[in-house]
Short mmCIF file of C-alpha atoms and ligand atoms in Angstrom, two decimals:
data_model
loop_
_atom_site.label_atom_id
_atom_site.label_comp_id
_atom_site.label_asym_id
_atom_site.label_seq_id
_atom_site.Cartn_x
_atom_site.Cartn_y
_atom_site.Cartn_z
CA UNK P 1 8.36 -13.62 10.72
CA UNK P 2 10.18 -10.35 9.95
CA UNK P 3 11.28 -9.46 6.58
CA UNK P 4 13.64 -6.22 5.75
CA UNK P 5 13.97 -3.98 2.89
CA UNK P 6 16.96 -2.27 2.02
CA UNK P 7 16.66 1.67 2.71
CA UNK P 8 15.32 2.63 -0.47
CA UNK P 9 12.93 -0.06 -1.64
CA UNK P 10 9.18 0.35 -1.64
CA UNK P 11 8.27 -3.27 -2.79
CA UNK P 12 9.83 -6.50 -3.84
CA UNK P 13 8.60 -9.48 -5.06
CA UNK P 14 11.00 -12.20 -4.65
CA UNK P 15 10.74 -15.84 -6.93
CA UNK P 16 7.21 -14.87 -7.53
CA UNK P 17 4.83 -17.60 -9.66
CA UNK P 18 1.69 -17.19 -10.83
CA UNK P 19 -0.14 -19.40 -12.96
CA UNK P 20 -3.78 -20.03 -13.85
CA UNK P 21 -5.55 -23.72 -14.23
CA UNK P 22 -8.62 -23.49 -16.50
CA UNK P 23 -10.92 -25.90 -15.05
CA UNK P 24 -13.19 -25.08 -18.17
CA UNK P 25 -10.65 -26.34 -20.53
CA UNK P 26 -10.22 -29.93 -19.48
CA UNK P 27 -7.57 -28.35 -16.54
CA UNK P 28 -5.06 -26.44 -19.23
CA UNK P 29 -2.39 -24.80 -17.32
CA UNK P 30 -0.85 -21.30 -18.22
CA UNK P 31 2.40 -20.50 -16.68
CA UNK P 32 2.34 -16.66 -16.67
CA UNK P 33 5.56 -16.44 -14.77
CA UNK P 34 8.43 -18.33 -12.26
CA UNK P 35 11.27 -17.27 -10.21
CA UNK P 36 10.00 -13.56 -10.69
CA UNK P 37 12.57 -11.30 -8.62
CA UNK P 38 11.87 -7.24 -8.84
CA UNK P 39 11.85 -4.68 -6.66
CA UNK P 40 11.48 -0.96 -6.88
CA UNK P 41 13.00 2.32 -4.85
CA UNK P 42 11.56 5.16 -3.43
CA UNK P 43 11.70 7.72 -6.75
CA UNK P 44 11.91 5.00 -9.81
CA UNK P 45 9.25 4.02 -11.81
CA UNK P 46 9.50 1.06 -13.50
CA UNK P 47 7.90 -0.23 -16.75
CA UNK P 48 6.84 -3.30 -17.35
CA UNK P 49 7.69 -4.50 -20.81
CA UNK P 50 6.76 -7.76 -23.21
CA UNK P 51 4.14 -8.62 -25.67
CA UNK P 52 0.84 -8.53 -25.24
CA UNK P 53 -0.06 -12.01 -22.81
CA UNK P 54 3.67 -11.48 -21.26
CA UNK P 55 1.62 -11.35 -18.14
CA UNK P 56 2.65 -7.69 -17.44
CA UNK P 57 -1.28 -6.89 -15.90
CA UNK P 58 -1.06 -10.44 -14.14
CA UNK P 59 2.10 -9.03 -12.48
CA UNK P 60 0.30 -6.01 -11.32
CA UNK P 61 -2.44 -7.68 -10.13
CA UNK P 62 0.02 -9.83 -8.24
CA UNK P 63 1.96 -7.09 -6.11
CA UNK P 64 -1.65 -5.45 -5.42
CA UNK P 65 -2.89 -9.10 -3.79
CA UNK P 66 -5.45 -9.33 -6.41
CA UNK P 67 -4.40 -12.86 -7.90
CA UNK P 68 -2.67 -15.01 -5.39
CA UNK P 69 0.12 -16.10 -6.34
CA UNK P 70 1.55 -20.02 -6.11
CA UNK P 71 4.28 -19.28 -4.21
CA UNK P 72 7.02 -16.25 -3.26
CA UNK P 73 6.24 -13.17 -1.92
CA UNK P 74 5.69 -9.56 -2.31
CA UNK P 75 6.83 -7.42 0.71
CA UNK P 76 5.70 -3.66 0.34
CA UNK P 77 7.36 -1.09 3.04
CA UNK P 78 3.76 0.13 5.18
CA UNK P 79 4.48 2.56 7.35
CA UNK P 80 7.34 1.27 9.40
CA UNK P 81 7.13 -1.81 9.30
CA UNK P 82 7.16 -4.43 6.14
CA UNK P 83 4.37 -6.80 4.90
CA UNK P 84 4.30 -9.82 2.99
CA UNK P 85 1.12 -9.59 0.58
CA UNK P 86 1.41 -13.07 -0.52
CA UNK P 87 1.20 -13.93 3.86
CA UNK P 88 -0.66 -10.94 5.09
CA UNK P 89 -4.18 -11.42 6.40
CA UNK P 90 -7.06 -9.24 4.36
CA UNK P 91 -7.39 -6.57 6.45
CA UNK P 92 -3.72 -6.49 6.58
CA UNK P 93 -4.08 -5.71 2.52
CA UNK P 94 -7.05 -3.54 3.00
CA UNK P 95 -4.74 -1.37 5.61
CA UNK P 96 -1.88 -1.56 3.05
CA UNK P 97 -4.28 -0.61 0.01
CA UNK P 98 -5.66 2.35 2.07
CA UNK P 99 -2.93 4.07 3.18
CA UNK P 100 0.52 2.80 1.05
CA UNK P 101 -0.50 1.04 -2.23
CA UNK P 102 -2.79 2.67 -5.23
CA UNK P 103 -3.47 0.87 -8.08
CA UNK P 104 -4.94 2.07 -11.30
CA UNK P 105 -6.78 -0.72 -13.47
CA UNK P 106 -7.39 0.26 -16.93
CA UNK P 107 -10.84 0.95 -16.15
CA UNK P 108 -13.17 2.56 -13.80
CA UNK P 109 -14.98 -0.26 -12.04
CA UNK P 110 -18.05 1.69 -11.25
CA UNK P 111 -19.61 2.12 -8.33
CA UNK P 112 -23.24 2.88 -8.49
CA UNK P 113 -24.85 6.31 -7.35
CA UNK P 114 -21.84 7.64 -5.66
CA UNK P 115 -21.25 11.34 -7.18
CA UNK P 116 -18.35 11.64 -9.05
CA UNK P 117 -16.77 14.57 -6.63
CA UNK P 118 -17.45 12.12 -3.61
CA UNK P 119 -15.35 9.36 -4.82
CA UNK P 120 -12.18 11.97 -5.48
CA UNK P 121 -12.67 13.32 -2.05
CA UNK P 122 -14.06 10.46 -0.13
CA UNK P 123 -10.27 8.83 0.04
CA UNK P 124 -8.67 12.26 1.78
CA UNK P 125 -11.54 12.64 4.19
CA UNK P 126 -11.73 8.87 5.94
CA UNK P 127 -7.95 9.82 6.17
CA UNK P 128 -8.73 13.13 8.28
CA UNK P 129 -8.52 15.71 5.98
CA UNK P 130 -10.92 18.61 6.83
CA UNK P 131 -13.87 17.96 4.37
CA UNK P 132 -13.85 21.42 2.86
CA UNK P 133 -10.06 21.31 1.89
CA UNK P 134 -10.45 17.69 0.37
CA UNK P 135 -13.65 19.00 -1.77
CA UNK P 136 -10.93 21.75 -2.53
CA UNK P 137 -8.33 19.24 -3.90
CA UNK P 138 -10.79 16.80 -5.37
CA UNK P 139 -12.01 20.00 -7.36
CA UNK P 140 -8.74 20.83 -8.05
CA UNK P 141 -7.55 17.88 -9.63
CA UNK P 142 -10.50 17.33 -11.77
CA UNK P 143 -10.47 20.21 -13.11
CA UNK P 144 -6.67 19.50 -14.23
CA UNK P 145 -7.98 16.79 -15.52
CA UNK P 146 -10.43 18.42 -17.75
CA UNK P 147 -13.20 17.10 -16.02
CA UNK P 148 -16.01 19.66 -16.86
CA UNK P 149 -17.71 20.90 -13.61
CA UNK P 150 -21.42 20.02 -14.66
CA UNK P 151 -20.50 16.03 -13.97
CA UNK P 152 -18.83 16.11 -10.83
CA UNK P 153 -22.29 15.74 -9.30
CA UNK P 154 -22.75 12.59 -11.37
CA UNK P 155 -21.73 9.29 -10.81
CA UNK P 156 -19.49 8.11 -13.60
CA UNK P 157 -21.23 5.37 -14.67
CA UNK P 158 -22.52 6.72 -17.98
CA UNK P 159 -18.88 8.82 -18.71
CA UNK P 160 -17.16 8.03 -21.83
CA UNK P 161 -14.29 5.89 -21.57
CA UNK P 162 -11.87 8.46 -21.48
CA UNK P 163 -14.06 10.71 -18.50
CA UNK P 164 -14.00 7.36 -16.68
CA UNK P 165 -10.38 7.07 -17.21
CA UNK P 166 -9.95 10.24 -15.64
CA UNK P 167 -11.64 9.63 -12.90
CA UNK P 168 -10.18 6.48 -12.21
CA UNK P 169 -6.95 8.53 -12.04
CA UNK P 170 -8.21 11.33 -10.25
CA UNK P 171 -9.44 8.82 -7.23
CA UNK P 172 -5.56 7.29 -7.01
CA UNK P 173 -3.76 10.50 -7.30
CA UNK P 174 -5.35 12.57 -5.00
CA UNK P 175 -3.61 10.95 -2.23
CA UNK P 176 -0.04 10.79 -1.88
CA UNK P 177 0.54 7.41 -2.13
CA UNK P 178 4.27 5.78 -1.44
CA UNK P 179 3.85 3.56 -3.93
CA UNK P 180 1.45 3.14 -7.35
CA UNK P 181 0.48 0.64 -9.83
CA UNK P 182 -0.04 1.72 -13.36
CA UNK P 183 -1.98 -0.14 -15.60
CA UNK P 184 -1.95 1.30 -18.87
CA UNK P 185 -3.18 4.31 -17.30
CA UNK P 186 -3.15 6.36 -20.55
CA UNK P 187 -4.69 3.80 -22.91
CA UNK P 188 -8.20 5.77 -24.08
CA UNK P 189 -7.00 9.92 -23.62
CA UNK P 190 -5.86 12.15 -26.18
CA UNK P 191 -3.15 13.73 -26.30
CA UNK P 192 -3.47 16.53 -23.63
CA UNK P 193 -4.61 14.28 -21.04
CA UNK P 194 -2.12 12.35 -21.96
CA UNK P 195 0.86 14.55 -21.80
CA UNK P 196 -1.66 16.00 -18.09
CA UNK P 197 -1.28 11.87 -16.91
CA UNK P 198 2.52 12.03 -17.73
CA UNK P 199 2.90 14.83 -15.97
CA UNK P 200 1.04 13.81 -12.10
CA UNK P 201 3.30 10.64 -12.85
CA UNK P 202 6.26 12.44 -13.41
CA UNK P 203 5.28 14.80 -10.43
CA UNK P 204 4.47 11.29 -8.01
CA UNK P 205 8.14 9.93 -8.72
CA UNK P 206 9.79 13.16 -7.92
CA UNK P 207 7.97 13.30 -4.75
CA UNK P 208 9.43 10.09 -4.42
CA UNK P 209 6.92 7.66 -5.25
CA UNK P 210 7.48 4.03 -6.30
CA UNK P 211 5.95 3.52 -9.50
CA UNK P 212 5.51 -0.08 -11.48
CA UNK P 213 3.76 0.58 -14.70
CA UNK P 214 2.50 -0.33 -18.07
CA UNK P 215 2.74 2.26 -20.96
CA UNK P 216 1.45 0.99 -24.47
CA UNK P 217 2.10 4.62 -25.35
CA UNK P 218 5.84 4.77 -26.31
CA UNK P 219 5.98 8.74 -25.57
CA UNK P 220 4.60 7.87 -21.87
CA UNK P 221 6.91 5.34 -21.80
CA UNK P 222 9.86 7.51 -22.68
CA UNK P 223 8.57 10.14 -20.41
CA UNK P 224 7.77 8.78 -17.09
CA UNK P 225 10.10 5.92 -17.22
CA UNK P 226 13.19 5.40 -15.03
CA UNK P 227 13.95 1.57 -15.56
CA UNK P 228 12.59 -1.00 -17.20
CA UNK P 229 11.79 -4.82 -16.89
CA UNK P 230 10.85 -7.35 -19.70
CA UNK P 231 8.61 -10.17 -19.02
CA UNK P 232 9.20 -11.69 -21.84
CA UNK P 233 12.66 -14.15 -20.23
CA UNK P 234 9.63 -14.85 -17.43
CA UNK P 235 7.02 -17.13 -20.15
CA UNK P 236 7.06 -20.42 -19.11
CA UNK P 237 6.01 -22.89 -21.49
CA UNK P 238 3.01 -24.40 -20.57
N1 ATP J 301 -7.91 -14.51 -14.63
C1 ATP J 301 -7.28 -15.26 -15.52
N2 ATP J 301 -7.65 -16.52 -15.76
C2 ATP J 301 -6.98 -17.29 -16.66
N3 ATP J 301 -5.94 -16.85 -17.39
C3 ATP J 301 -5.53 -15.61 -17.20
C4 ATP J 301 -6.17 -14.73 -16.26
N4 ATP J 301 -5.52 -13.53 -16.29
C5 ATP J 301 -4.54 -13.66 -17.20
N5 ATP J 301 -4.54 -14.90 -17.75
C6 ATP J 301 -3.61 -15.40 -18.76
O1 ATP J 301 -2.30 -15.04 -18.37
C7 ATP J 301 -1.54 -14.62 -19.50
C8 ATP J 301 -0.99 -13.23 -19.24
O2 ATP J 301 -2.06 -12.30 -19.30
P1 ATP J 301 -1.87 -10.78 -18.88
O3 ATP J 301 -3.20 -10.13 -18.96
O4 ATP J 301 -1.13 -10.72 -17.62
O5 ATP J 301 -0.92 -10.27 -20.08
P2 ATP J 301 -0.40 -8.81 -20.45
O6 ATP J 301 1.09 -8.89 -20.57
O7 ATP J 301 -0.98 -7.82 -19.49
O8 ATP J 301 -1.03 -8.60 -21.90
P3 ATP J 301 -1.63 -7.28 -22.62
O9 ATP J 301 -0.43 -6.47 -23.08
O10 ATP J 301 -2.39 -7.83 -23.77
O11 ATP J 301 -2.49 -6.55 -21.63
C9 ATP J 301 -2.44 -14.71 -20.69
O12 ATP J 301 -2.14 -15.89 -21.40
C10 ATP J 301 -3.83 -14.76 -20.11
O13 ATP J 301 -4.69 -15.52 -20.89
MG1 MG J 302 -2.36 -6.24 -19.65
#
Protein backbone atom coordinates (compact mmCIF):
# COMPACT_ATOMS: atom_id res chain seq x y z
CA UNK A 1 0.00 0.00 0.00
CA UNK A 2 1.21 3.54 -0.76
CA UNK A 3 0.00 6.47 1.06
CA UNK A 4 0.87 10.32 0.00
CA UNK A 5 1.28 13.44 1.85
CA UNK A 6 0.65 16.66 0.51
CA UNK A 7 4.06 18.72 -0.04
CA UNK A 8 4.25 20.24 3.20
CA UNK A 9 3.02 17.75 5.77
CA UNK A 10 5.32 15.93 8.16
CA UNK A 11 2.61 13.65 9.82
CA UNK A 12 -1.05 12.95 9.80
CA UNK A 13 -3.13 10.95 11.68
CA UNK A 14 -6.29 10.29 9.98
CA UNK A 15 -9.79 8.94 12.09
CA UNK A 16 -7.42 7.92 14.76
CA UNK A 17 -9.06 5.91 18.07
CA UNK A 18 -7.54 5.02 20.96
CA UNK A 19 -9.08 3.66 23.88
CA UNK A 20 -7.98 1.69 26.94
CA UNK A 21 -9.97 -1.51 28.57
CA UNK A 22 -9.06 -1.90 32.26
CA UNK A 23 -9.10 -5.50 32.75
CA UNK A 24 -8.50 -4.63 36.56
CA UNK A 25 -11.71 -2.83 36.80
CA UNK A 26 -14.24 -5.47 35.92
CA UNK A 27 -13.30 -4.47 31.88
CA UNK A 28 -14.23 -0.45 32.22
CA UNK A 29 -13.66 1.12 28.96
CA UNK A 30 -12.18 4.73 28.47
CA UNK A 31 -12.69 6.27 25.16
CA UNK A 32 -9.76 8.74 24.98
CA UNK A 33 -10.55 9.69 21.45
CA UNK A 34 -12.52 8.77 17.79
CA UNK A 35 -12.42 9.99 14.34
CA UNK A 36 -9.13 11.95 15.32
CA UNK A 37 -7.98 13.80 11.96
CA UNK A 38 -4.64 16.17 12.35
CA UNK A 39 -1.84 16.71 10.56
CA UNK A 40 1.08 19.05 10.76
CA UNK A 41 3.54 21.00 8.05
CA UNK A 42 7.00 21.32 7.73
CA UNK A 43 7.57 24.77 10.04
CA UNK A 44 4.21 24.68 12.40
CA UNK A 45 4.10 23.60 15.68
CA UNK A 46 1.08 22.67 16.98
CA UNK A 47 -0.32 22.60 20.57
CA UNK A 48 -2.31 20.32 21.88
CA UNK A 49 -5.00 21.78 24.04
CA UNK A 50 -7.91 20.36 26.65
CA UNK A 51 -8.13 19.61 30.26
CA UNK A 52 -6.15 17.62 32.05
CA UNK A 53 -7.36 13.60 30.96
CA UNK A 54 -8.34 15.22 27.35
CA UNK A 55 -5.94 12.56 26.27
CA UNK A 56 -3.45 15.17 24.87
CA UNK A 57 -0.17 12.71 26.17
CA UNK A 58 -2.28 9.61 24.89
CA UNK A 59 -2.24 11.44 21.50
CA UNK A 60 1.44 11.81 21.61
CA UNK A 61 2.09 8.58 22.55
CA UNK A 62 -0.10 7.58 19.65
CA UNK A 63 1.77 9.35 16.62
CA UNK A 64 5.18 8.06 18.31
CA UNK A 65 3.72 4.15 18.06
CA UNK A 66 3.88 3.92 21.72
CA UNK A 67 0.08 2.96 22.39
CA UNK A 68 -1.48 1.23 19.48
CA UNK A 69 -4.14 2.56 18.48
CA UNK A 70 -7.78 0.68 17.60
CA UNK A 71 -7.92 1.71 14.35
CA UNK A 72 -6.71 4.72 11.69
CA UNK A 73 -3.45 5.60 11.00
CA UNK A 74 -0.58 7.86 11.46
CA UNK A 75 1.60 8.34 8.29
CA UNK A 76 4.90 10.36 9.09
CA UNK A 77 7.00 11.57 5.82
CA UNK A 78 10.66 9.26 6.43
CA UNK A 79 12.96 10.14 4.17
CA UNK A 80 11.27 9.84 0.84
CA UNK A 81 9.02 7.76 1.22
CA UNK A 82 5.79 7.69 3.77
CA UNK A 83 5.00 5.22 6.63
CA UNK A 84 2.01 4.20 8.31
CA UNK A 85 2.93 3.82 12.18
CA UNK A 86 -0.28 2.26 13.02
CA UNK A 87 0.88 -0.66 9.86
CA UNK A 88 4.60 -0.37 9.95
CA UNK A 89 6.61 -3.32 11.23
CA UNK A 90 8.98 -2.45 14.52
CA UNK A 91 11.98 -1.97 12.98
CA UNK A 92 10.16 0.07 10.53
CA UNK A 93 9.36 2.46 13.81
CA UNK A 94 12.75 1.98 15.24
CA UNK A 95 14.18 3.34 11.64
CA UNK A 96 11.53 6.12 11.77
CA UNK A 97 12.34 6.97 15.58
CA UNK A 98 16.10 7.08 14.73
CA UNK A 99 16.39 9.15 12.04
CA UNK A 100 12.78 11.33 11.52
CA UNK A 101 10.72 11.30 14.78
CA UNK A 102 12.00 12.63 18.45
CA UNK A 103 9.89 12.54 21.17
CA UNK A 104 10.32 14.16 24.51
CA UNK A 105 8.34 12.44 27.51
CA UNK A 106 8.05 14.51 30.49
CA UNK A 107 10.70 12.65 32.07
CA UNK A 108 14.06 11.20 31.68
CA UNK A 109 13.57 7.44 31.65
CA UNK A 110 16.98 6.60 32.91
CA UNK A 111 19.25 4.52 31.65
CA UNK A 112 21.69 3.07 34.07
CA UNK A 113 25.56 3.83 34.03
CA UNK A 114 25.64 5.51 30.74
CA UNK A 115 27.53 9.03 31.32
CA UNK A 116 25.50 11.81 30.87
CA UNK A 117 27.82 13.35 27.84
CA UNK A 118 27.50 9.82 26.11
CA UNK A 119 23.84 9.81 25.83
CA UNK A 120 23.88 13.61 24.16
CA UNK A 121 26.49 12.46 21.77
CA UNK A 122 25.81 8.84 21.35
CA UNK A 123 22.64 9.79 18.89
CA UNK A 124 25.07 12.03 16.34
CA UNK A 125 27.81 9.44 16.31
CA UNK A 126 25.73 5.97 15.31
CA UNK A 127 24.55 8.57 12.65
CA UNK A 128 28.28 9.22 11.36
CA UNK A 129 29.22 12.21 12.84
CA UNK A 130 33.01 12.33 13.57
CA UNK A 131 33.12 11.52 17.38
CA UNK A 132 35.14 14.57 18.33
CA UNK A 133 32.67 17.11 16.65
CA UNK A 134 29.56 15.31 18.25
CA UNK A 135 31.40 15.49 21.88
CA UNK A 136 31.75 19.18 20.57
CA UNK A 137 27.95 19.69 20.09
CA UNK A 138 26.83 17.49 22.92
CA UNK A 139 29.13 19.92 25.05
CA UNK A 140 27.75 22.64 23.43
CA UNK A 141 24.29 22.18 24.04
CA UNK A 142 24.60 21.28 27.60
CA UNK A 143 26.23 23.87 28.45
CA UNK A 144 23.26 26.10 26.90
CA UNK A 145 21.40 24.25 28.88
CA UNK A 146 23.06 25.10 32.07
CA UNK A 147 24.20 21.81 32.59
CA UNK A 148 27.28 22.35 34.90
CA UNK A 149 30.39 20.55 33.44
CA UNK A 150 31.27 18.45 36.67
CA UNK A 151 28.04 16.01 35.77
CA UNK A 152 28.44 15.37 32.30
CA UNK A 153 30.57 12.42 33.36
CA UNK A 154 27.63 11.16 35.41
CA UNK A 155 24.82 9.29 34.51
CA UNK A 156 21.67 11.20 35.28
CA UNK A 157 20.10 8.99 37.36
CA UNK A 158 20.51 10.86 40.65
CA UNK A 159 19.90 14.63 38.76
CA UNK A 160 17.17 16.67 40.08
CA UNK A 161 14.15 16.73 38.16
CA UNK A 162 14.85 19.72 36.39
CA UNK A 163 18.87 18.43 35.39
CA UNK A 164 17.01 15.34 34.15
CA UNK A 165 14.67 17.44 32.25
CA UNK A 166 17.45 18.95 30.60
CA UNK A 167 18.94 16.20 29.62
CA UNK A 168 16.06 14.60 28.33
CA UNK A 169 15.96 17.65 26.01
CA UNK A 170 19.45 17.86 25.30
CA UNK A 171 19.37 13.98 23.92
CA UNK A 172 16.25 15.02 21.34
CA UNK A 173 17.61 18.27 20.23
CA UNK A 174 20.91 17.55 19.38
CA UNK A 175 19.85 16.05 16.23
CA UNK A 176 17.97 17.75 13.68
CA UNK A 177 15.02 15.99 13.69
CA UNK A 178 12.09 16.64 10.85
CA UNK A 179 9.67 16.24 13.15
CA UNK A 180 9.28 16.39 17.33
CA UNK A 181 6.95 15.49 19.99
CA UNK A 182 6.67 17.72 22.96
CA UNK A 183 5.42 16.58 26.03
CA UNK A 184 5.21 19.21 28.43
CA UNK A 185 8.74 19.69 27.85
CA UNK A 186 9.02 22.72 30.20
CA UNK A 187 6.98 21.40 33.14
CA UNK A 188 9.87 21.34 36.17
CA UNK A 189 12.55 24.48 34.83
CA UNK A 190 12.64 27.88 35.93
CA UNK A 191 12.35 30.48 34.20
CA UNK A 192 15.67 30.76 32.20
CA UNK A 193 15.58 27.33 31.08
CA UNK A 194 12.45 27.92 30.29
CA UNK A 195 12.60 30.94 28.13
CA UNK A 196 16.46 28.57 26.83
CA UNK A 197 13.60 25.48 25.91
CA UNK A 198 11.41 28.13 24.09
CA UNK A 199 14.00 29.26 22.35
CA UNK A 200 15.71 25.57 20.64
CA UNK A 201 11.84 25.14 19.93
CA UNK A 202 11.41 28.25 18.36
CA UNK A 203 14.87 27.72 16.59
CA UNK A 204 13.59 23.73 15.45
CA UNK A 205 10.35 25.24 13.71
CA UNK A 206 12.23 27.87 11.86
CA UNK A 207 14.53 25.32 10.59
CA UNK A 208 11.46 23.86 9.59
CA UNK A 209 10.63 21.30 11.96
CA UNK A 210 7.18 19.78 12.60
CA UNK A 211 6.36 20.25 16.06
CA UNK A 212 3.11 18.66 18.06
CA UNK A 213 3.27 19.78 21.61
CA UNK A 214 1.95 20.22 25.05
CA UNK A 215 2.65 23.52 26.96
CA UNK A 216 1.01 23.78 30.54
CA UNK A 217 3.07 26.97 30.60
CA UNK A 218 0.83 29.64 28.93
CA UNK A 219 4.05 31.93 28.05
CA UNK A 220 5.56 28.69 26.16
CA UNK A 221 2.45 28.29 24.75
CA UNK A 222 2.19 31.80 23.42
CA UNK A 223 5.74 31.63 22.36
CA UNK A 224 6.42 28.59 20.41
CA UNK A 225 2.98 28.08 19.17
CA UNK A 226 1.80 28.34 15.54
CA UNK A 227 -1.69 26.54 15.68
CA UNK A 228 -3.55 24.94 17.94
CA UNK A 229 -5.89 21.84 18.43
CA UNK A 230 -8.39 21.11 21.32
CA UNK A 231 -9.08 17.67 22.39
CA UNK A 232 -11.64 18.45 24.26
CA UNK A 233 -14.69 17.94 20.94
CA UNK A 234 -12.53 14.36 20.78
CA UNK A 235 -13.93 12.82 24.67
CA UNK A 236 -16.04 10.16 24.02
CA UNK A 237 -18.28 9.18 26.66
CA UNK A 238 -17.47 6.06 27.96
N1 LIG B 1 -1.93 3.40 29.88
C1 LIG B 1 -3.17 3.71 30.20
N2 LIG B 1 -4.03 2.80 30.69
C2 LIG B 1 -5.31 3.14 30.99
N3 LIG B 1 -5.81 4.37 30.86
C3 LIG B 1 -5.01 5.32 30.38
C4 LIG B 1 -3.64 5.06 30.02
N4 LIG B 1 -3.10 6.22 29.56
C5 LIG B 1 -4.07 7.15 29.64
N5 LIG B 1 -5.21 6.62 30.13
C6 LIG B 1 -6.48 7.33 30.33
O1 LIG B 1 -6.74 8.09 29.16
C7 LIG B 1 -7.27 9.37 29.52
C8 LIG B 1 -6.41 10.44 28.89
O2 LIG B 1 -5.16 10.49 29.57
P1 LIG B 1 -3.95 11.37 29.05
O3 LIG B 1 -2.79 11.10 29.93
O4 LIG B 1 -3.81 11.18 27.60
O5 LIG B 1 -4.54 12.85 29.32
P2 LIG B 1 -3.85 14.28 29.20
O6 LIG B 1 -4.74 15.12 28.34
O7 LIG B 1 -2.43 14.11 28.78
O8 LIG B 1 -3.92 14.82 30.70
P3 LIG B 1 -2.89 15.72 31.56
O9 LIG B 1 -3.09 17.15 31.10
O10 LIG B 1 -3.35 15.53 32.96
O11 LIG B 1 -1.50 15.21 31.32
C9 LIG B 1 -7.32 9.42 31.02
O12 LIG B 1 -8.65 9.18 31.42
C10 LIG B 1 -6.40 8.31 31.47
O13 LIG B 1 -6.82 7.74 32.66
MG1 LIG C 1 -0.56 14.46 29.70
Amino acid sequence: MTSTLEADVMLRAERLAKSFVLHNQGGVTINVFDGLDLEVRRGECLILAGPSGAGKSSLLRSLYANYKPQSGSVLVRHEDRVVDLCAAEPYEVLEVRRRTLGYVSQFLRVIPRVPTIDLVTEPLTTRGVDPAEARERAGTLLTRLRIPEALWRLPPATFSGGEQQRVNIAMTFVQDYPILLLDEPTASLDVDNRRTVTDLITEAHEAGAAIVGIFHDAEVRAAVGTRSYDLSANRQAA
